[in-house]
Coordinates of N, CA and C in Angstrom, one line a residue:
M263 N 0.8 -1.2 0.0 CA 0.0 0.0 0.0 C 0.9 1.2 0.0
D264 N 0.5 2.2 -0.8 CA 1.3 3.5 -0.9 C 1.4 4.1 0.5
A265 N 2.5 4.6 0.8 CA 2.8 5.2 2.1 C 1.9 6.4 2.4
N266 N 1.5 7.1 1.3 CA 0.7 8.3 1.5 C -0.8 8.0 1.4
Q267 N -1.2 6.8 1.2 CA -2.6 6.5 1.1 C -3.3 6.3 2.5
T268 N -4.4 6.9 2.6 CA -5.1 6.9 3.9 C -6.3 5.9 4.0
E269 N -6.8 5.6 2.8 CA -8.0 4.7 2.7 C -8.1 4.0 1.4
F270 N -8.7 2.8 1.4 CA -8.9 2.0 0.2 C -10.1 2.5 -0.7
E271 N -11.2 2.9 0.0 CA -12.4 3.2 -0.7 C -12.3 4.7 -1.3
N272 N -12.5 4.8 -2.6 CA -12.5 6.1 -3.3 C -11.3 6.9 -2.8
P273 N -10.1 6.4 -3.0 CA -8.9 7.1 -2.4 C -8.6 8.4 -3.0
F274 N -9.1 8.7 -4.2 CA -8.9 10.0 -4.9 C -10.0 11.0 -4.6
G275 N -10.9 10.6 -3.7 CA -11.9 11.6 -3.3 C -12.8 12.0 -4.5
M276 N -13.2 11.1 -5.4 CA -14.1 11.5 -6.5 C -15.5 11.7 -6.0
D277 N -16.3 12.4 -6.8 CA -17.6 12.9 -6.5 C -18.5 11.7 -6.2
E278 N -19.0 11.7 -5.0 CA -19.9 10.6 -4.5 C -21.4 10.9 -4.7
Q279 N -21.7 12.1 -5.2 CA -23.0 12.6 -5.5 C -23.3 12.9 -6.9
C280 N -22.5 12.3 -7.8 CA -22.5 12.7 -9.2 C -23.9 12.5 -9.8
T281 N -24.3 13.6 -10.6 CA -25.6 13.6 -11.3 C -25.4 13.9 -12.8
N282 N -24.3 13.4 -13.3 CA -24.0 13.8 -14.7 C -24.8 13.0 -15.8
C283 N -25.5 11.9 -15.4 CA -26.3 11.2 -16.3 C -27.5 10.6 -15.6
D284 N -28.4 9.9 -16.3 CA -29.6 9.4 -15.8 C -29.5 8.3 -14.8
L285 N -28.3 7.6 -14.8 CA -28.1 6.5 -13.8 C -28.2 7.0 -12.4
C286 N -28.1 8.3 -12.1 CA -28.1 8.7 -10.8 C -29.5 8.5 -10.2
E287 N -30.5 8.4 -11.0 CA -31.9 8.2 -10.6 C -32.2 6.8 -10.2
H288 N -31.3 5.9 -10.5 CA -31.6 4.5 -10.3 C -30.6 3.8 -9.3
R289 N -29.5 4.4 -9.0 CA -28.5 3.8 -8.2 C -28.8 3.9 -6.7
T290 N -28.1 3.1 -5.9 CA -28.1 3.2 -4.5 C -26.9 4.0 -4.0
N291 N -25.7 3.7 -4.6 CA -24.5 4.4 -4.3 C -23.7 4.6 -5.6
V292 N -22.9 5.7 -5.6 CA -21.8 5.8 -6.6 C -20.7 4.9 -6.1
V293 N -20.2 4.1 -7.0 CA -19.2 3.1 -6.6 C -17.9 3.5 -7.4
H294 N -17.0 4.3 -6.8 CA -15.7 4.6 -7.4 C -14.7 3.5 -7.0
G295 N -13.5 3.7 -7.5 CA -12.5 2.6 -7.3 C -12.1 2.3 -5.9
Y296 N -11.5 1.2 -5.7 CA -11.1 0.7 -4.3 C -9.8 -0.1 -4.5
G297 N -8.9 0.2 -3.6 CA -7.7 -0.6 -3.6 C -6.4 0.2 -3.3
D298 N -5.3 -0.4 -3.7 CA -4.0 0.1 -3.5 C -3.6 1.1 -4.6
V299 N -3.5 2.3 -4.3 CA -3.2 3.3 -5.4 C -1.8 3.2 -6.0
G300 N -0.9 2.4 -5.3 CA 0.4 2.0 -5.8 C 0.4 0.7 -6.5
G301 N -0.8 0.1 -6.7 CA -0.9 -1.2 -7.3 C -0.4 -1.3 -8.7
E302 N 0.1 -2.4 -9.1 CA 0.6 -2.7 -10.5 C -0.5 -3.3 -11.3
F303 N -1.6 -3.8 -10.7 CA -2.7 -4.4 -11.4 C -4.0 -3.6 -11.2
L304 N -4.7 -3.4 -12.3 CA -6.0 -2.8 -12.2 C -7.1 -3.7 -12.8
F305 N -8.1 -4.0 -12.0 CA -9.2 -4.9 -12.4 C -10.4 -4.0 -12.7
L306 N -10.9 -4.1 -14.0 CA -11.9 -3.2 -14.5 C -13.1 -4.0 -15.0
A307 N -14.3 -3.7 -14.4 CA -15.5 -4.3 -14.9 C -16.4 -3.2 -15.5
E308 N -17.5 -3.6 -16.1 CA -18.4 -2.7 -16.8 C -19.1 -1.8 -15.9
R309 N -19.7 -2.3 -14.9 CA -20.6 -1.6 -13.9 C -20.7 -2.3 -12.6
P310 N -21.1 -1.6 -11.5 CA -21.2 -2.3 -10.3 C -22.3 -3.4 -10.3
H311 N -22.0 -4.5 -9.7 CA -23.0 -5.5 -9.5 C -24.0 -5.1 -8.4
E312 N -25.0 -5.9 -8.2 CA -26.0 -5.5 -7.2 C -25.4 -5.3 -5.8
G313 N -24.5 -6.2 -5.4 CA -23.9 -6.0 -4.1 C -23.1 -4.7 -3.9
A314 N -22.3 -4.4 -4.9 CA -21.5 -3.2 -4.9 C -22.4 -1.9 -4.9
D315 N -23.5 -2.0 -5.6 CA -24.4 -0.8 -5.6 C -25.0 -0.6 -4.2
R316 N -25.2 -1.7 -3.5 CA -25.7 -1.6 -2.1 C -24.7 -1.2 -1.1
T317 N -23.4 -1.7 -1.3 CA -22.4 -1.4 -0.2 C -21.6 -0.2 -0.6
G318 N -21.5 0.2 -1.9 CA -20.6 1.3 -2.3 C -19.2 0.9 -2.4
V319 N -18.8 -0.4 -2.2 CA -17.5 -0.9 -2.4 C -17.4 -1.9 -3.5
P320 N -16.5 -1.7 -4.5 CA -16.4 -2.6 -5.7 C -16.3 -4.0 -5.3
F321 N -17.0 -4.9 -5.9 CA -16.9 -6.3 -5.8 C -17.1 -6.8 -4.4
T322 N -18.1 -6.3 -3.7 CA -18.5 -6.8 -2.4 C -20.0 -7.0 -2.4
G323 N -20.4 -7.8 -1.4 CA -21.9 -7.9 -1.1 C -22.7 -8.9 -1.9
D324 N -22.0 -9.7 -2.8 CA -22.8 -10.7 -3.5 C -21.8 -11.7 -4.1
E325 N -22.3 -12.7 -4.8 CA -21.5 -13.8 -5.3 C -20.4 -13.4 -6.3
H326 N -20.7 -12.3 -7.1 CA -19.7 -11.8 -8.0 C -18.5 -11.2 -7.3
G327 N -18.8 -10.5 -6.2 CA -17.7 -10.0 -5.4 C -16.9 -11.0 -4.7
R328 N -17.6 -12.1 -4.2 CA -16.9 -13.2 -3.6 C -16.0 -13.9 -4.5
L329 N -16.4 -14.0 -5.8 CA -15.6 -14.7 -6.8 C -14.4 -13.9 -7.1
L330 N -14.5 -12.6 -7.3 CA -13.3 -11.8 -7.7 C -12.4 -11.7 -6.5
Q331 N -12.9 -11.6 -5.3 CA -12.1 -11.5 -4.1 C -11.3 -12.8 -3.9
S332 N -12.0 -13.9 -4.2 CA -11.3 -15.2 -4.1 C -10.2 -15.3 -5.1
I333 N -10.4 -14.9 -6.3 CA -9.3 -14.9 -7.3 C -8.2 -14.0 -6.9
L334 N -8.5 -12.8 -6.4 CA -7.5 -11.9 -5.9 C -6.7 -12.5 -4.7
G335 N -7.4 -13.3 -3.9 CA -6.7 -14.0 -2.8 C -5.8 -15.0 -3.3
E336 N -6.2 -15.8 -4.3 CA -5.3 -16.8 -4.9 C -4.1 -16.2 -5.5
L337 N -4.2 -15.0 -5.9 CA -3.0 -14.3 -6.5 C -2.2 -13.5 -5.5
G338 N -2.6 -13.5 -4.2 CA -1.9 -12.9 -3.2 C -2.2 -11.4 -3.1
F339 N -3.2 -10.9 -3.7 CA -3.6 -9.5 -3.7 C -4.5 -9.1 -2.5
V340 N -5.2 -10.1 -2.0 CA -6.2 -9.9 -0.9 C -5.8 -10.8 0.3
R341 N -5.8 -10.2 1.5 CA -5.4 -10.9 2.7 C -6.6 -11.2 3.6
S342 N -7.8 -10.8 3.1 CA -9.0 -11.0 3.9 C -9.8 -12.1 3.3
E343 N -10.9 -12.4 3.9 CA -11.8 -13.5 3.4 C -12.6 -13.0 2.2
P344 N -13.0 -13.9 1.3 CA -13.7 -13.5 0.1 C -15.0 -12.7 0.2
D345 N -15.6 -12.8 1.4 CA -16.8 -12.1 1.6 C -16.6 -10.8 2.4
A346 N -15.4 -10.3 2.5 CA -15.1 -9.1 3.3 C -15.8 -7.9 2.7
A347 N -16.4 -7.1 3.6 CA -17.1 -5.9 3.2 C -16.1 -4.8 2.8
E348 N -14.9 -4.8 3.4 CA -13.8 -3.9 3.0 C -12.5 -4.7 2.9
P349 N -12.3 -5.3 1.7 CA -11.2 -6.2 1.5 C -9.8 -5.5 1.8
D350 N -9.0 -6.3 2.4 CA -7.6 -5.9 2.7 C -6.8 -6.2 1.5
I351 N -6.5 -5.3 0.7 CA -6.0 -5.5 -0.7 C -4.6 -4.8 -0.8
Q352 N -3.7 -5.4 -1.6 CA -2.4 -4.8 -1.9 C -2.0 -5.1 -3.3
N353 N -1.3 -4.2 -3.9 CA -0.8 -4.3 -5.3 C -1.9 -4.4 -6.4
A354 N -3.2 -4.1 -6.1 CA -4.2 -4.1 -7.0 C -5.3 -3.1 -6.7
F355 N -5.9 -2.6 -7.8 CA -7.0 -1.6 -7.7 C -8.2 -2.1 -8.5
C356 N -9.4 -1.9 -8.0 CA -10.6 -2.4 -8.6 C -11.5 -1.2 -8.9
T357 N -12.1 -1.2 -10.2 CA -12.9 -0.1 -10.6 C -13.8 -0.5 -11.7
Y358 N -14.6 0.5 -12.2 CA -15.6 0.2 -13.3 C -15.6 1.2 -14.4
L359 N -16.1 0.9 -15.5 CA -16.4 1.8 -16.6 C -17.4 2.9 -16.1
T360 N -18.5 2.4 -15.6 CA -19.6 3.3 -15.1 C -19.7 3.1 -13.6
R361 N -19.9 4.1 -12.8 CA -19.9 4.1 -11.4 C -21.3 3.9 -10.7
C362 N -22.3 3.8 -11.6 CA -23.7 3.7 -11.0 C -24.3 2.5 -11.8
R363 N -25.3 1.9 -11.1 CA -26.0 0.7 -11.6 C -27.4 1.0 -11.9
H364 N -27.9 0.7 -13.1 CA -29.3 0.6 -13.4 C -29.7 -0.9 -13.1
P365 N -30.8 -1.1 -12.4 CA -31.1 -2.5 -12.0 C -31.6 -3.3 -13.1
D366 N -32.0 -2.7 -14.3 CA -32.7 -3.5 -15.3 C -31.9 -3.5 -16.7
R367 N -30.8 -2.8 -16.8 CA -30.1 -2.8 -18.1 C -28.7 -2.4 -17.9
E368 N -27.9 -2.7 -19.0 CA -26.5 -2.3 -19.0 C -26.4 -0.8 -19.3
P369 N -25.3 -0.2 -19.0 CA -25.2 1.3 -19.3 C -25.1 1.5 -20.8
T370 N -25.6 2.6 -21.2 CA -25.5 3.0 -22.6 C -24.1 3.5 -22.9
D371 N -23.8 3.6 -24.2 CA -22.5 4.2 -24.6 C -22.3 5.6 -24.1
R372 N -23.4 6.4 -24.1 CA -23.3 7.7 -23.6 C -23.0 7.7 -22.1
E373 N -23.6 6.8 -21.3 CA -23.3 6.8 -19.9 C -21.8 6.3 -19.6
V374 N -21.3 5.4 -20.4 CA -19.9 5.0 -20.3 C -19.0 6.2 -20.6
D375 N -19.4 6.9 -21.7 CA -18.5 8.1 -22.0 C -18.6 9.2 -20.9
T376 N -19.7 9.3 -20.3 CA -19.8 10.3 -19.2 C -18.9 10.0 -18.0
C377 N -18.8 8.7 -17.7 CA -17.9 8.3 -16.6 C -16.4 8.1 -17.0
E378 N -16.1 8.3 -18.3 CA -14.8 8.0 -18.7 C -13.7 8.9 -18.0
P379 N -14.0 10.1 -17.7 CA -13.0 10.9 -17.0 C -12.6 10.4 -15.6
Y380 N -13.5 9.7 -14.9 CA -13.2 9.1 -13.7 C -12.1 8.0 -13.9
L381 N -12.4 7.1 -14.9 CA -11.5 6.0 -15.2 C -10.1 6.5 -15.6
N382 N -10.2 7.5 -16.5 CA -8.9 8.0 -17.1 C -8.1 8.6 -15.9
A383 N -8.7 9.3 -15.0 CA -8.0 9.8 -13.9 C -7.3 8.8 -13.0
E384 N -8.1 7.7 -12.8 CA -7.6 6.6 -11.9 C -6.4 5.9 -12.6
I385 N -6.5 5.7 -13.9 CA -5.4 5.0 -14.6 C -4.2 5.9 -14.7
R386 N -4.4 7.2 -14.9 CA -3.3 8.1 -14.9 C -2.6 8.2 -13.6
M387 N -3.3 8.2 -12.5 CA -2.7 8.4 -11.2 C -2.1 7.1 -10.6
I388 N -2.7 6.0 -11.0 CA -2.2 4.7 -10.5 C -1.1 4.2 -11.4
N389 N -1.2 4.4 -12.7 CA -0.2 4.0 -13.7 C 0.1 2.5 -13.5
P390 N -0.9 1.6 -13.7 CA -0.7 0.2 -13.5 C 0.1 -0.4 -14.6
Q391 N 0.7 -1.5 -14.3 CA 1.4 -2.3 -15.4 C 0.5 -3.2 -16.1
I392 N -0.5 -3.8 -15.4 CA -1.4 -4.8 -16.0 C -2.8 -4.3 -15.8
I393 N -3.6 -4.3 -16.8 CA -5.0 -4.0 -16.7 C -5.8 -5.3 -17.0
V394 N -6.7 -5.6 -16.2 CA -7.5 -6.8 -16.3 C -9.0 -6.4 -16.7
P395 N -9.3 -6.4 -18.0 CA -10.6 -6.0 -18.5 C -11.5 -7.2 -18.2
I396 N -12.6 -7.0 -17.5 CA -13.5 -8.1 -17.2 C -14.7 -8.0 -18.1
G397 N -14.8 -8.9 -19.1 CA -15.9 -8.9 -20.0 C -15.6 -8.3 -21.4
Q398 N -16.5 -8.6 -22.3 CA -16.3 -8.2 -23.7 C -16.3 -6.7 -23.9
R399 N -17.3 -6.1 -23.3 CA -17.5 -4.6 -23.5 C -16.3 -3.9 -22.9
V400 N -15.8 -4.3 -21.8 CA -14.6 -3.6 -21.2 C -13.4 -3.8 -22.1
L401 N -13.2 -5.0 -22.6 CA -12.1 -5.3 -23.5 C -12.1 -4.4 -24.7
E402 N -13.3 -4.3 -25.3 CA -13.5 -3.5 -26.5 C -13.3 -2.0 -26.2
S403 N -13.7 -1.6 -25.0 CA -13.6 -0.2 -24.7 C -12.1 0.3 -24.5
L404 N -11.2 -0.7 -24.2 CA -9.8 -0.4 -24.0 C -9.0 -0.5 -25.3
A405 N -9.6 -1.1 -26.3 CA -8.9 -1.5 -27.5 C -8.3 -0.3 -28.2
M406 N -9.1 0.7 -28.5 CA -8.7 1.8 -29.3 C -7.5 2.6 -28.7
E407 N -7.6 2.8 -27.4 CA -6.5 3.6 -26.8 C -5.3 2.8 -26.3
Y408 N -5.5 1.6 -25.9 CA -4.4 0.8 -25.3 C -3.9 -0.4 -26.1
T409 N -4.4 -0.6 -27.3 CA -3.9 -1.7 -28.1 C -3.8 -1.2 -29.6
T410 N -3.2 -2.0 -30.4 CA -3.1 -1.7 -31.8 C -4.2 -2.5 -32.7
R411 N -5.1 -3.1 -32.0 CA -6.2 -3.9 -32.7 C -7.5 -3.2 -32.7
K412 N -8.4 -3.5 -33.6 CA -9.7 -2.9 -33.7 C -10.6 -3.6 -32.6
P413 N -11.5 -2.9 -32.0 CA -12.3 -3.5 -30.9 C -13.0 -4.8 -31.4
E414 N -13.5 -4.8 -32.6 CA -14.3 -6.0 -33.1 C -13.4 -7.2 -33.3
S415 N -12.1 -7.0 -33.2 CA -11.2 -8.2 -33.4 C -11.1 -9.0 -32.1
F416 N -11.6 -8.5 -31.0 CA -11.5 -9.2 -29.7 C -12.7 -10.1 -29.4
D417 N -12.4 -11.2 -28.9 CA -13.4 -12.2 -28.4 C -13.0 -12.6 -27.0
I418 N -13.8 -12.2 -26.0 CA -13.4 -12.4 -24.7 C -13.3 -13.9 -24.4
D419 N -14.1 -14.8 -25.0 CA -14.0 -16.2 -24.8 C -12.6 -16.7 -25.2
A420 N -12.1 -16.2 -26.3 CA -10.8 -16.6 -26.8 C -9.7 -15.9 -26.1
E421 N -9.9 -14.7 -25.6 CA -8.8 -13.9 -25.0 C -8.7 -14.2 -23.5
H422 N -9.7 -14.8 -22.9 CA -9.7 -15.0 -21.4 C -8.4 -15.8 -21.0
A423 N -7.7 -15.2 -20.0 CA -6.5 -15.9 -19.4 C -5.4 -15.9 -20.5
T424 N -5.3 -14.8 -21.2 CA -4.1 -14.6 -22.1 C -3.5 -13.2 -21.8
T425 N -2.4 -12.9 -22.4 CA -1.8 -11.6 -22.3 C -1.8 -10.9 -23.6
I426 N -2.2 -9.7 -23.7 CA -2.2 -8.9 -24.9 C -1.3 -7.7 -24.7
R427 N -0.3 -7.6 -25.5 CA 0.6 -6.4 -25.4 C -0.1 -5.2 -25.9
G428 N -0.2 -4.2 -25.0 CA -0.8 -2.9 -25.4 C 0.1 -1.8 -25.5
R429 N -0.4 -0.6 -25.6 CA 0.4 0.6 -25.8 C 0.6 1.1 -24.4
G430 N 1.7 0.7 -23.7 CA 2.0 1.2 -22.4 C 1.6 0.3 -21.3
F431 N 0.6 -0.6 -21.6 CA 0.2 -1.6 -20.6 C 0.1 -2.9 -21.2
E432 N 0.0 -3.9 -20.4 CA -0.5 -5.2 -20.9 C -1.9 -5.5 -20.4
L433 N -2.7 -6.1 -21.2 CA -4.0 -6.5 -20.8 C -4.1 -8.0 -20.6
V434 N -4.7 -8.4 -19.5 CA -4.9 -9.8 -19.2 C -6.5 -10.0 -19.1
P435 N -7.2 -10.3 -20.2 CA -8.6 -10.3 -20.1 C -9.2 -11.4 -19.3
M436 N -10.4 -11.2 -18.7 CA -11.1 -12.1 -17.9 C -12.5 -12.2 -18.3
L437 N -13.1 -13.4 -18.4 CA -14.5 -13.5 -18.7 C -15.4 -12.8 -17.6
E438 N -16.6 -12.4 -18.0 CA -17.5 -11.8 -17.1 C -17.7 -12.7 -15.9
L439 N -17.8 -12.2 -14.7 CA -17.8 -13.0 -13.5 C -19.0 -13.9 -13.5
N440 N -20.2 -13.5 -14.0 CA -21.3 -14.3 -14.0 C -21.3 -15.4 -15.0
R441 N -20.3 -15.5 -15.9 CA -20.1 -16.5 -16.9 C -19.0 -17.5 -16.5
Q442 N -18.2 -17.2 -15.5 CA -17.0 -18.0 -15.2 C -17.4 -19.3 -14.5
T443 N -16.8 -20.4 -15.0 CA -16.8 -21.7 -14.3 C -15.6 -21.8 -13.4
D444 N -15.6 -22.8 -12.6 CA -14.4 -23.0 -11.7 C -13.2 -23.1 -12.6
A445 N -13.3 -23.8 -13.7 CA -12.2 -24.0 -14.6 C -11.7 -22.7 -15.2
D446 N -12.6 -21.8 -15.5 CA -12.2 -20.5 -16.1 C -11.4 -19.7 -15.1
S447 N -11.9 -19.7 -13.8 CA -11.2 -18.9 -12.8 C -9.8 -19.5 -12.5
E448 N -9.8 -20.9 -12.5 CA -8.5 -21.5 -12.3 C -7.5 -21.2 -13.4
A449 N -8.0 -21.2 -14.7 CA -7.2 -20.9 -15.8 C -6.6 -19.5 -15.7
F450 N -7.4 -18.5 -15.3 CA -7.0 -17.1 -15.1 C -5.9 -17.1 -14.1
V451 N -6.1 -17.6 -12.9 CA -5.1 -17.6 -11.9 C -3.8 -18.3 -12.3
D452 N -3.9 -19.4 -13.0 CA -2.7 -20.1 -13.4 C -1.9 -19.3 -14.5
H453 N -2.7 -18.6 -15.4 CA -2.0 -17.8 -16.4 C -1.2 -16.7 -15.7
V454 N -1.8 -16.0 -14.8 CA -1.1 -14.9 -14.1 C 0.1 -15.4 -13.4
K455 N -0.1 -16.5 -12.6 CA 1.1 -17.0 -11.9 C 2.2 -17.5 -12.8
E456 N 1.8 -18.2 -13.9 CA 2.9 -18.8 -14.7 C 3.4 -17.9 -15.8
N457 N 2.6 -16.9 -16.2 CA 3.1 -16.2 -17.4 C 3.2 -14.7 -17.1
V458 N 2.7 -14.2 -16.0 CA 2.9 -12.8 -15.6 C 3.9 -12.7 -14.4
F459 N 3.6 -13.4 -13.3 CA 4.4 -13.3 -12.2 C 5.8 -13.9 -12.5
S460 N 5.9 -14.8 -13.4 CA 7.2 -15.5 -13.7 C 8.2 -14.7 -14.4
R461 N 7.8 -13.5 -14.9 CA 8.7 -12.6 -15.7 C 8.6 -11.2 -15.2
D462 N 9.5 -10.4 -15.7 CA 9.5 -9.0 -15.2 C 8.5 -8.2 -16.1
Y463 N 7.2 -8.2 -15.7 CA 6.2 -7.5 -16.5 C 6.4 -6.0 -16.4
R464 N 7.2 -5.6 -15.4 CA 7.4 -4.1 -15.2 C 8.2 -3.5 -16.3
Q465 N 8.8 -4.3 -17.2 CA 9.5 -3.8 -18.4 C 8.5 -3.2 -19.4
T466 N 7.2 -3.6 -19.3 CA 6.2 -3.1 -20.2 C 6.2 -1.6 -20.2
K467 N 6.3 -1.0 -19.0 CA 6.2 0.5 -19.0 C 6.9 0.9 -17.7
G468 N 7.7 2.0 -17.9 CA 8.5 2.5 -16.7 C 7.6 3.1 -15.7
R469 N 7.8 2.9 -14.5 CA 7.0 3.4 -13.4 C 7.2 4.9 -13.3
Q470 N 6.1 5.7 -13.2 CA 6.2 7.1 -13.0 C 6.4 7.4 -11.5
S471 N 7.1 8.5 -11.2 CA 7.2 8.9 -9.8 C 5.8 9.4 -9.3
R472 N 5.6 9.1 -8.0 CA 4.3 9.5 -7.5 C 4.4 10.8 -6.7

């Protein structure tokens, strides 16, 4: 954990009362990023799941949160139990494309674009080495800026648990949490341990001073 960091939840003090789009009328909480601001890994999903919308903490409060926390624990990033309300996390940061949840639908492209400054600010300030896009939409959303491939060339089923060399970062895609089997989760953990941890991934991009 960064020596200057005082809290895991919304460490950059982003607006918790945001009303920039219509999602504000349907959410319970604005769910900004959570984790170690000095982390080398950034986990990025499309929107908060139901549990996170209720708790205000990414990937907590439901089975989706327990699954990701369990994966993070297998990788040594979380030292608390998978159902922790405030995970004890190190070397990783968790966040979303959109910070609010509509209970009945996915966010629109306009809503994703409205939240983009929050994500860009987190990426800029954290400067991770590895970004883990969770799901097809997230992978496509990162394609134009962070890879040399067209968004439509990506298939999350084929890219799950692989490494994609990007522009400044590496991407290690993950299937949507609600689609993962035990074998999928195990394959992701094994890939990171065997193909990311086993080499000096820090060569991908020089660390910026904080």
